[in-house]
Amino acid sequence: MAEQQMSAVPTALGNFERLSLQQKMGLGIGVAALVALLIGAWIWGQTPDYRVLYSNLSDRDGGAIIESLQQLNIPYKFAEGGGALMVPSNEVHEARLKLASQGLPKGGTVGFELMENQKFGITQFAEQVNYQRALEGELARSVQTIGAVASARIHLAIPKPSVFIKEQQKPSASVVLTLRGGRLLDSGQVSAIVHLISSSVPDLEAKNVTVVDQDGTLLSAGQDDNGTGMDAKQIEYVKQVEQGYIKRIENILAPLYGAENVRAQVTANIDFARVEQTAEVYNPNPTPNETSIRSQQNSETLNGSGLAASGVPGALSNQPPVPATAPIVAPPNTQGNPNQAAAPKLDNLHKESTVNYELNRTISHTVMPVGMIKRLSVAVVVNDHKTTDPKGKVSSRPLTEKEKSQIDLLVKDAVGFDTSRGDSLNIENASFKDYGGAEKEVPIWQQTDMVELAKQIAKYLIITIIMLLVVFKVIKPALRPLQAFKADEHVSHQPLAAAEHAEEEQVMPTPAPYEHNLNLAKQIAQQEPKIVASVIKEWVNGNE
């Protein structure tokens, strides 16, 4: 029993009491920091990553969405400054689907549901106003389905119908679009919005629809008032023609000099005028034998005595005169015969002939094609010719005149060069600098998924590093005095163990020398007087 009491060592509490006040405070601060880090790491790991659910909500939609989120037990919070409504990232899509099933958000506009709450006895004017508001809201919702459009406002100007045709007015519409950040609408999308609205309102023509974005830029200006400007389709056609020629040039020169060593630009002057012309051409007067007779008229007039009217009146005497003919054989002289009648005397004979010939003429109606190329301007730049010697050294030299002439002929044949219409071609040889080549793939460390994974790893790595710093820089230095006390206790137990061993040897049949035991007891008393005093105290109390 006494041996067990002698082997007892001071407890950890006793060692802590032996520390100074500064050491106690340092140890306490280190332990508290370690506990705080563990709790913070656990809270940080349990805190969900919030993402934007909706932004720029109206007060009406915001209240309805918050009420629905509370019923669905989905946590939410508002972003500082932006006013965006945020929910945990793992519940964003589910929350949007559930809210969409409830018709939220409504976008701050009302549609035809406004007509469902009509009050009894409402005036015709108020009913017409509600109908116009509902139509504007439905059109705005339809426009907002376009990906680049964040919100839309539509104003309709619908005039009152009139029974007089001269007093009838056409409706018009104004559209204000708020586009998403960094998004733009092309001409096709603007045209689609214009035709969507014009098709939804009776008698609304597309030219009476005005579309403006949030910056005040007029988007629906396709042509000017006179129709002389180029519309978006014509501009796109010019770009396609130019790109087609550029591709031809690069494709024909790439096998000879390399795709990275050829640069080409083409400017095409295209005529979009609609021209119709009619020409009527008359040939010079041909000979009568080469033409066709259209009409011919002959007339003869006889004047002389003996041509007075005679005969029996009637139909036979009213017939036209028979053409006069001269006899081949002269009649015999009848002057000597008094019984024979005298021949009529011809004083004047007049003949007239009119012949009309057909005229040779050509009538042509020509419709000139739209989009004809009026002029081409071509510019080509070719890099210096590069060669590699057997040692792997790369050298470059300018192109020779023969090579330039070859390029000139190839380019002219590729684009259909026409000198008569004023085409121009300029070929230059230069040394390209720092050509980057094709776009490189995004490195794996720059990909979005890897960046998010790195952020998560870095978060936990920072926590681990801070915990290690607290342990090795704060807690461990504070525990060093306790380790020193433990080492001292271990050293003090060694003489005590030796004394116990000597005592056992006295019991053994072969006793150790008395002097050795006495010296050992003195050594213990000098090194650890507290232990010796404790042993003696136990002896005095009778606990052997």
Coordinates of C-alpha atoms in Angstrom, one line a residue:
M1 CA 0.0 0.0 0.0
A2 CA 2.8 2.4 0.9
E3 CA 4.6 1.5 -2.4
Q4 CA 1.5 2.6 -4.4
Q5 CA 1.4 5.8 -2.5
M6 CA 5.0 6.5 -3.2
S7 CA 4.4 5.9 -7.0
A8 CA 1.6 8.5 -7.1
V9 CA 2.5 11.6 -9.2
P10 CA 0.9 15.0 -9.3
T11 CA -2.2 15.2 -11.5
A12 CA -2.7 17.4 -14.6
L13 CA -4.6 19.8 -12.5
G14 CA -1.7 20.2 -10.2
N15 CA 0.6 20.8 -13.1
F16 CA -1.8 23.4 -14.5
E17 CA -1.7 25.1 -11.1
R18 CA 2.1 25.3 -11.3
L19 CA 1.9 27.3 -14.5
S20 CA 2.3 31.1 -14.4
L21 CA -0.6 33.4 -15.1
Q22 CA 0.7 34.4 -18.6
Q23 CA 1.1 30.7 -19.5
K24 CA -2.4 29.9 -18.3
M25 CA -3.8 32.8 -20.4
G26 CA -1.9 31.7 -23.5
L27 CA -3.1 28.1 -23.1
G28 CA -6.7 29.2 -22.6
I29 CA -6.6 31.5 -25.7
G30 CA -5.1 28.7 -27.8
V31 CA -7.8 26.2 -26.8
A32 CA -10.6 28.7 -27.3
A33 CA -9.2 29.6 -30.8
L34 CA -9.0 25.9 -31.7
V35 CA -12.6 25.4 -30.5
A36 CA -13.8 28.5 -32.4
L37 CA -12.1 27.3 -35.6
L38 CA -13.7 23.9 -35.3
I39 CA -17.1 25.5 -34.8
G40 CA -16.6 28.0 -37.6
A41 CA -15.4 25.3 -40.0
W42 CA -18.5 23.2 -39.2
I43 CA -20.8 26.2 -39.6
W44 CA -19.0 27.2 -42.8
G45 CA -19.4 23.7 -44.2
Q46 CA -23.1 23.6 -43.3
T47 CA -23.9 27.1 -44.7
P48 CA -25.4 26.7 -48.2
D49 CA -24.1 28.6 -51.2
Y50 CA -26.7 31.1 -52.2
R51 CA -27.5 31.9 -55.8
V52 CA -29.7 34.5 -57.4
L53 CA -33.3 33.3 -57.9
Y54 CA -34.8 36.5 -59.4
S55 CA -33.6 40.1 -59.7
N56 CA -35.3 43.4 -60.4
L57 CA -38.6 42.1 -59.0
S58 CA -41.6 44.4 -58.5
D59 CA -43.0 44.9 -55.1
R60 CA -46.1 42.8 -56.0
D61 CA -44.1 39.9 -57.4
G62 CA -41.5 40.1 -54.6
G63 CA -44.2 39.7 -51.9
A64 CA -45.9 36.9 -53.6
I65 CA -42.6 35.0 -54.2
I66 CA -41.5 35.4 -50.6
E67 CA -44.9 34.1 -49.4
S68 CA -44.6 31.1 -51.6
L69 CA -41.0 30.4 -50.5
Q70 CA -42.1 30.4 -46.9
Q71 CA -44.8 27.9 -47.6
L72 CA -42.3 25.7 -49.4
N73 CA -39.8 26.0 -46.5
I74 CA -37.1 27.3 -48.8
P75 CA -34.6 29.7 -47.1
Y76 CA -34.0 33.0 -48.8
K77 CA -32.1 36.2 -48.4
F78 CA -31.6 39.5 -50.3
A79 CA -28.4 40.5 -51.9
E80 CA -26.8 43.6 -50.6
G81 CA -27.1 46.6 -53.0
G82 CA -28.6 44.7 -55.9
G83 CA -32.0 43.8 -54.4
A84 CA -31.8 40.3 -55.9
L85 CA -33.6 37.5 -54.2
M86 CA -31.3 34.6 -53.4
V87 CA -31.9 31.0 -52.4
P88 CA -29.5 28.0 -51.8
S89 CA -27.8 26.9 -55.0
N90 CA -29.1 23.4 -54.8
E91 CA -32.7 24.6 -54.7
V92 CA -32.6 27.3 -57.4
H93 CA -34.0 25.2 -60.2
E94 CA -36.6 23.5 -58.0
A95 CA -37.8 26.8 -56.6
R96 CA -38.1 28.3 -60.1
L97 CA -40.2 25.4 -61.3
K98 CA -42.5 25.4 -58.3
L99 CA -43.0 29.2 -58.6
A100 CA -43.6 28.9 -62.3
S101 CA -46.4 26.5 -61.7
Q102 CA -48.0 29.2 -59.6
G103 CA -47.6 31.8 -62.3
L104 CA -44.8 33.7 -60.6
P105 CA -43.2 36.1 -61.3
K106 CA -45.8 37.9 -63.3
G107 CA -43.3 40.6 -64.4
G108 CA -45.3 43.5 -63.0
T109 CA -47.7 43.3 -66.0
V110 CA -51.3 42.3 -66.1
G111 CA -52.8 40.3 -68.9
F112 CA -56.3 39.2 -69.8
E113 CA -56.8 38.1 -66.2
L114 CA -57.7 41.7 -65.7
M115 CA -61.0 41.0 -67.6
E116 CA -61.9 38.3 -65.1
N117 CA -62.7 40.8 -62.3
Q118 CA -65.0 43.1 -64.2
K119 CA -67.4 45.0 -61.9
F120 CA -71.1 45.1 -62.5
G121 CA -72.2 48.3 -64.2
I122 CA -68.7 49.2 -65.6
T123 CA -68.8 51.9 -68.3
Q124 CA -67.9 51.1 -71.9
F125 CA -64.9 53.5 -71.7
A126 CA -63.5 51.7 -68.6
E127 CA -64.1 48.4 -70.3
Q128 CA -62.2 49.5 -73.4
V129 CA -59.3 50.8 -71.2
N130 CA -59.1 47.5 -69.4
Y131 CA -59.0 45.6 -72.7
Q132 CA -56.2 47.8 -74.0
R133 CA -54.2 47.3 -70.7
A134 CA -54.7 43.5 -70.9
L135 CA -53.6 43.5 -74.6
E136 CA -50.5 45.5 -73.8
G137 CA -49.7 43.2 -70.9
E138 CA -50.1 40.0 -73.0
L139 CA -47.9 41.4 -75.7
A140 CA -45.2 42.4 -73.2
R141 CA -45.2 38.9 -71.7
S142 CA -44.8 37.5 -75.2
V143 CA -41.9 39.8 -76.0
Q144 CA -40.2 38.9 -72.6
T145 CA -40.0 35.3 -73.6
I146 CA -37.1 36.3 -76.0
G147 CA -33.8 35.4 -74.3
A148 CA -32.1 38.7 -74.7
V149 CA -35.1 40.7 -73.3
A150 CA -35.2 41.2 -69.6
S151 CA -38.4 43.3 -69.5
A152 CA -40.7 45.1 -72.0
R153 CA -43.3 47.8 -72.0
I154 CA -45.8 48.3 -74.8
H155 CA -48.0 51.3 -75.5
L156 CA -50.8 51.0 -78.0
A157 CA -52.5 54.0 -79.6
I158 CA -55.8 52.6 -80.9
P159 CA -58.0 55.4 -82.4
K160 CA -61.8 55.3 -82.1
P161 CA -63.6 53.8 -85.1
S162 CA -65.3 56.2 -87.5
V163 CA -68.0 55.6 -90.1
F164 CA -66.3 58.1 -92.4
I165 CA -63.4 56.6 -94.4
K166 CA -61.5 59.9 -94.6
E167 CA -61.5 60.2 -90.8
Q168 CA -60.3 56.7 -90.1
Q169 CA -56.9 56.5 -88.5
K170 CA -54.5 53.6 -88.3
P171 CA -53.3 52.3 -84.8
S172 CA -49.7 52.6 -83.8
A173 CA -47.5 50.9 -81.1
S174 CA -44.4 51.9 -79.1
V175 CA -42.2 49.2 -77.5
V176 CA -39.5 49.9 -74.9
L177 CA -37.2 47.0 -74.3
T178 CA -34.8 46.4 -71.4
L179 CA -32.1 44.0 -72.6
R180 CA -30.0 41.8 -70.4
G181 CA -26.4 42.7 -69.6
G182 CA -24.2 42.3 -72.6
R183 CA -27.0 41.1 -74.9
L184 CA -28.1 42.6 -78.2
L185 CA -30.9 42.0 -80.6
D186 CA -30.1 41.4 -84.3
S187 CA -32.2 42.8 -87.1
G188 CA -34.1 39.5 -87.4
Q189 CA -35.2 39.6 -83.8
V190 CA -36.3 43.2 -84.0
S191 CA -38.3 42.4 -87.2
A192 CA -39.9 39.5 -85.4
I193 CA -41.0 41.7 -82.5
V194 CA -42.4 44.3 -84.9
H195 CA -44.4 41.7 -86.8
L196 CA -45.6 40.0 -83.6
I197 CA -47.1 43.2 -82.4
S198 CA -48.5 44.2 -85.8
S199 CA -50.2 40.8 -86.2
S200 CA -51.8 41.0 -82.8
V201 CA -53.6 44.4 -83.2
P202 CA -56.2 44.8 -86.0
D203 CA -55.2 47.2 -88.8
L204 CA -51.8 47.8 -87.2
E205 CA -49.1 48.0 -89.9
A206 CA -45.5 47.0 -89.3
K207 CA -44.3 50.5 -90.3
N208 CA -46.3 52.0 -87.4
V209 CA -44.5 50.0 -84.7
T210 CA -41.5 51.7 -83.0
V211 CA -39.0 49.7 -80.9
V212 CA -36.5 51.4 -78.6
D213 CA -34.1 49.9 -76.1
Q214 CA -33.3 51.1 -72.6
D215 CA -30.5 53.4 -73.9
G216 CA -32.9 55.2 -76.2
T217 CA -31.5 53.5 -79.4
L218 CA -34.1 53.1 -82.2
L219 CA -34.0 49.5 -83.2
S220 CA -36.8 49.4 -85.7
A221 CA -35.2 51.8 -88.2
G222 CA -34.9 49.5 -91.1
Q223 CA -35.1 52.0 -94.0
D224 CA -35.5 55.7 -94.3
D225 CA -38.7 57.5 -95.3
N226 CA -37.9 57.4 -99.0
G227 CA -36.9 53.8 -99.0
T228 CA -33.5 54.7 -100.5
G229 CA -31.4 53.3 -97.6
M230 CA -30.0 49.8 -97.3
D231 CA -32.0 47.5 -95.1
A232 CA -30.5 44.8 -92.9
K233 CA -30.9 42.1 -95.5
Q234 CA -29.0 44.0 -98.1
I235 CA -26.2 44.7 -95.6
E236 CA -26.0 41.1 -94.7
Y237 CA -25.9 40.1 -98.4
V238 CA -23.0 42.5 -99.0
K239 CA -21.1 40.8 -96.1
Q240 CA -21.8 37.4 -97.5
V241 CA -20.5 38.3 -100.9
E242 CA -17.4 39.8 -99.4
Q243 CA -16.8 36.8 -97.1
G244 CA -17.3 34.5 -100.1
Y245 CA -14.6 36.2 -102.1
I246 CA -12.2 36.3 -99.1
K247 CA -12.7 32.5 -98.6
R248 CA -12.0 31.9 -102.3
I249 CA -8.7 33.8 -102.2
E250 CA -7.5 32.2 -99.0
N251 CA -8.5 28.7 -100.2
I252 CA -6.6 29.0 -103.4
L253 CA -3.4 30.5 -101.8
A254 CA -3.4 28.4 -98.6
P255 CA -2.0 25.2 -100.3
L256 CA 0.9 27.2 -101.7
Y257 CA 1.8 29.5 -98.8
G258 CA -0.1 28.2 -95.8
A259 CA -3.4 29.4 -94.3
E260 CA -1.6 31.4 -91.6
N261 CA 0.5 33.3 -94.2
V262 CA -2.3 34.8 -96.3
R263 CA -4.6 37.6 -95.4
A264 CA -7.3 39.0 -97.7
Q265 CA -10.0 41.6 -97.6
V266 CA -12.6 42.4 -100.3
T267 CA -14.9 45.4 -100.6
A268 CA -17.9 44.9 -102.9
N269 CA -19.9 47.7 -104.4
I270 CA -23.3 46.2 -105.1
D271 CA -26.1 47.8 -106.9
F272 CA -29.5 47.2 -105.3
A273 CA -31.4 49.5 -107.6
R274 CA -34.5 48.0 -109.3
V275 CA -34.3 49.0 -112.9
E276 CA -36.8 48.2 -115.7
Q277 CA -36.3 49.7 -119.2
T278 CA -38.3 49.4 -122.4
A279 CA -36.6 50.2 -125.8
E280 CA -38.2 50.6 -129.3
V281 CA -35.6 50.5 -132.1
Y282 CA -36.4 51.3 -135.8
N283 CA -34.2 49.9 -138.6
P284 CA -33.1 52.2 -141.4
N285 CA -35.3 52.5 -144.5
P286 CA -35.0 49.2 -146.4
T287 CA -35.6 48.7 -150.2
P288 CA -39.2 47.9 -151.3
N289 CA -38.2 44.4 -152.2
E290 CA -37.1 43.7 -148.5
T291 CA -40.3 45.0 -146.9
S292 CA -43.9 43.9 -146.7
I293 CA -46.7 46.0 -148.1
R294 CA -49.3 46.9 -145.5
S295 CA -51.8 48.7 -147.9
Q296 CA -52.0 49.9 -151.5
Q297 CA -54.4 52.4 -153.2
N298 CA -54.7 53.3 -156.9
S299 CA -57.0 56.0 -158.4
E300 CA -57.5 57.4 -162.0
T301 CA -59.3 60.5 -163.2
L302 CA -60.6 61.1 -166.8
N303 CA -61.6 64.6 -168.1
G304 CA -63.0 65.2 -171.6
S305 CA -66.0 65.8 -173.9
G306 CA -68.5 63.2 -174.7
L307 CA -68.4 62.0 -171.2
A308 CA -71.7 63.5 -170.1
A309 CA -74.1 61.4 -168.2
S310 CA -76.4 59.3 -170.4
G311 CA -78.4 56.2 -170.4
V312 CA -81.4 55.0 -168.5
P313 CA -81.5 56.1 -164.9
G314 CA -81.4 53.3 -162.5
A315 CA -79.1 50.9 -160.8
L316 CA -77.3 49.9 -163.9
S317 CA -76.4 53.5 -164.7
N318 CA -75.2 54.2 -161.1
Q319 CA -72.4 51.7 -161.2
P320 CA -68.8 52.9 -161.0
P321 CA -67.0 53.5 -164.3
V322 CA -65.1 50.7 -165.9
P323 CA -61.4 51.3 -166.0
A324 CA -60.4 52.8 -169.3
T325 CA -58.4 50.6 -171.7
A326 CA -56.8 51.5 -174.9
P327 CA -57.5 49.1 -177.8
I328 CA -54.6 47.3 -179.3
V329 CA -55.9 47.9 -182.8
A330 CA -57.1 51.3 -183.7
P331 CA -60.7 51.3 -184.9
P332 CA -61.4 52.2 -188.5
N333 CA -62.0 55.7 -189.4
T334 CA -65.6 56.4 -189.3
Q335 CA -65.5 60.0 -190.4
G336 CA -66.7 59.0 -193.7
N337 CA -69.7 57.2 -192.3
P338 CA -72.2 59.6 -191.0
N339 CA -74.2 56.9 -189.5
Q340 CA -71.4 55.8 -187.1
A341 CA -71.3 57.6 -183.6
A342 CA -68.3 59.8 -182.9
A343 CA -65.7 58.5 -180.3
P344 CA -65.4 60.5 -177.0
K345 CA -62.7 63.1 -176.8
L346 CA -60.2 62.7 -173.9
D347 CA -58.8 66.0 -172.8
N348 CA -57.0 64.9 -169.4
L349 CA -56.1 61.5 -167.8
H350 CA -54.8 61.4 -164.1
K351 CA -53.6 58.3 -162.3
E352 CA -52.6 58.1 -158.6
S353 CA -51.2 55.2 -156.6
T354 CA -50.4 55.0 -152.8
V355 CA -48.5 52.1 -151.3
N356 CA -47.9 51.7 -147.4
Y357 CA -45.0 49.5 -146.3
E358 CA -44.5 47.9 -142.9
L359 CA -41.8 49.5 -140.7
N360 CA -39.1 47.2 -139.1
R361 CA -38.8 47.9 -135.4
T362 CA -37.7 46.1 -132.2
I363 CA -39.4 46.5 -128.8
S364 CA -37.4 45.1 -125.8
H365 CA -38.4 45.2 -122.1
T366 CA -35.4 44.5 -119.7
V367 CA -35.6 44.0 -115.9
M368 CA -32.1 44.5 -114.4
P369 CA -31.3 42.0 -111.7
V370 CA -31.0 43.3 -108.1
G371 CA -27.6 42.9 -106.4
M372 CA -25.3 43.1 -109.3
I373 CA -21.6 43.8 -108.5
K374 CA -20.6 47.2 -109.7
R375 CA -17.0 47.1 -108.5
L376 CA -14.6 45.0 -106.5
S377 CA -11.7 46.2 -104.4
V378 CA -9.3 43.4 -103.4
A379 CA -6.4 43.6 -101.0
V380 CA -4.1 40.6 -100.3
V381 CA -1.1 40.4 -98.0
V382 CA 1.2 37.4 -98.1
N383 CA 3.8 36.6 -95.5
D384 CA 7.5 36.1 -96.4
H385 CA 8.5 32.7 -97.6
K386 CA 10.0 30.7 -94.7
T387 CA 12.5 27.8 -95.1
T388 CA 14.1 25.5 -92.7
D389 CA 17.7 24.3 -93.1
P390 CA 18.9 20.8 -92.2
K391 CA 20.0 22.2 -88.8
G392 CA 16.5 23.3 -88.0
K393 CA 17.1 27.0 -88.3
V394 CA 14.2 28.9 -89.8
S395 CA 14.9 31.7 -92.2
S396 CA 12.6 33.9 -94.3
R397 CA 12.9 35.7 -97.7
P398 CA 10.6 38.1 -99.6
L399 CA 8.6 36.8 -102.5
T400 CA 10.0 37.0 -105.9
E401 CA 8.3 38.9 -108.8
K402 CA 7.4 35.7 -110.4
E403 CA 5.6 34.5 -107.3
K404 CA 3.8 37.9 -107.0
S405 CA 2.7 37.6 -110.6
Q406 CA 1.4 34.1 -109.9
I407 CA -0.6 35.3 -106.9
D408 CA -2.0 38.2 -109.1
L409 CA -3.2 35.8 -111.7
L410 CA -4.7 33.3 -109.2
V411 CA -6.6 36.0 -107.3
K412 CA -8.0 37.6 -110.5
D413 CA -9.3 34.3 -111.7
A414 CA -10.7 33.4 -108.3
V415 CA -12.7 36.7 -107.9
G416 CA -13.7 37.1 -111.6
F417 CA -11.6 40.3 -112.0
D418 CA -13.2 42.6 -114.6
T419 CA -11.3 45.7 -115.7
S420 CA -14.2 47.2 -117.5
R421 CA -16.2 47.7 -114.3
G422 CA -13.2 49.3 -112.5
D423 CA -12.1 46.4 -110.3
S424 CA -8.8 47.0 -108.4
L425 CA -6.3 44.5 -106.9
N426 CA -3.5 45.2 -104.5
I427 CA -1.0 42.5 -103.5
E428 CA 1.6 43.2 -100.8
N429 CA 4.4 41.1 -99.4
A430 CA 5.3 41.6 -95.8
S431 CA 6.7 39.8 -92.8
F432 CA 4.0 38.8 -90.3
K433 CA 4.8 39.3 -86.6
D434 CA 3.6 37.2 -83.7
Y435 CA 0.9 35.3 -85.4
G436 CA -1.1 33.6 -82.7
G437 CA -2.6 30.9 -84.9
A438 CA -5.9 29.2 -84.0
E439 CA -7.5 29.7 -80.7
K440 CA -6.2 27.5 -78.0
E441 CA -8.4 25.4 -75.9
V442 CA -9.1 26.7 -72.4
P443 CA -6.6 25.2 -69.9
I444 CA -8.2 22.8 -67.4
W445 CA -7.3 25.1 -64.5
Q446 CA -9.3 27.9 -66.2
Q447 CA -12.4 25.9 -66.7
T448 CA -15.4 26.9 -64.6
D449 CA -15.9 23.5 -62.9
M450 CA -12.3 23.3 -61.9
V451 CA -12.3 26.8 -60.6
E452 CA -15.3 26.0 -58.4
L453 CA -13.6 22.8 -57.2
A454 CA -10.5 24.7 -56.4
K455 CA -12.5 27.2 -54.4
Q456 CA -14.0 24.5 -52.3
I457 CA -10.6 22.8 -51.7
A458 CA -9.0 26.2 -50.9
K459 CA -11.7 26.9 -48.3
Y460 CA -11.1 23.7 -46.3
L461 CA -7.3 24.0 -46.8
I462 CA -7.3 27.5 -45.3
I463 CA -9.3 26.2 -42.3
T464 CA -6.8 23.3 -41.8
I465 CA -3.8 25.7 -42.1
I466 CA -5.2 28.0 -39.5
M467 CA -5.9 25.2 -37.1
L468 CA -2.4 23.9 -37.5
L469 CA -1.0 27.3 -36.8
V470 CA -3.1 27.6 -33.7
V471 CA -2.0 24.2 -32.5
F472 CA 1.8 24.6 -33.1
K473 CA 2.1 28.3 -32.5
V474 CA -0.3 28.8 -29.5
I475 CA -1.3 25.6 -27.8
K476 CA 1.9 23.7 -28.1
P477 CA 4.1 26.5 -26.6
A478 CA 1.6 26.8 -23.8
L479 CA 1.9 23.0 -23.1
R480 CA 5.7 23.0 -22.9
P481 CA 5.7 23.8 -19.1
L482 CA 3.4 20.9 -18.5
Q483 CA 5.7 18.6 -20.4
A484 CA 8.7 19.8 -18.3
F485 CA 6.8 19.1 -15.1
K486 CA 6.1 15.6 -16.4
A487 CA 9.7 15.0 -17.2
D488 CA 10.8 16.1 -13.7
E489 CA 8.3 13.7 -12.2
H490 CA 9.7 10.9 -14.3
V491 CA 13.2 11.6 -13.1
S492 CA 12.0 11.8 -9.5
H493 CA 10.4 8.4 -9.8
Q494 CA 13.6 6.7 -10.9
P495 CA 15.4 7.0 -7.4
L496 CA 12.1 6.0 -5.7
A497 CA 12.0 2.9 -7.9
A498 CA 15.6 2.2 -7.0
A499 CA 14.8 2.5 -3.3
E500 CA 11.9 0.2 -3.6
H501 CA 14.2 -2.3 -5.4
A502 CA 16.7 -2.0 -2.6
E503 CA 14.0 -2.6 0.0
E504 CA 13.0 -5.8 -1.8
E505 CA 16.6 -6.9 -1.8
Q506 CA 16.6 -6.6 1.9
V507 CA 13.8 -9.1 2.1
M508 CA 15.6 -11.4 -0.2
P509 CA 17.7 -14.1 1.4
T510 CA 20.9 -12.4 0.0
P511 CA 20.8 -8.9 1.5
A512 CA 22.6 -6.0 -0.3
P513 CA 25.2 -4.0 1.6
Y514 CA 23.8 -1.6 4.1
E515 CA 26.0 1.2 2.9
H516 CA 24.7 1.0 -0.6
N517 CA 21.1 1.4 0.7
L518 CA 22.0 4.2 2.9
N519 CA 23.7 6.2 0.2
L520 CA 20.7 5.6 -2.1
A521 CA 18.3 6.9 0.5
K522 CA 20.5 10.0 1.0
Q523 CA 20.5 10.6 -2.7
I524 CA 16.7 10.4 -2.9
A525 CA 16.4 12.7 0.1
Q526 CA 18.6 15.3 -1.6
Q527 CA 17.0 15.1 -5.0
E528 CA 13.4 14.8 -4.0
P529 CA 12.8 15.9 -0.5
K530 CA 9.1 16.2 -1.0
I531 CA 8.8 12.6 -1.9
V532 CA 10.8 11.5 1.1
A533 CA 8.7 13.8 3.4
S534 CA 5.6 12.2 1.9
V535 CA 6.8 8.7 2.6
I536 CA 7.8 9.6 6.2
K537 CA 4.4 11.2 6.7
E538 CA 2.7 8.0 5.6
W539 CA 4.9 6.0 8.0
V540 CA 4.0 8.3 10.9
N541 CA 0.4 7.9 10.2
G542 CA 0.8 4.1 10.3
N543 CA 0.2 3.3 6.7
E544 CA 2.8 0.8 6.0

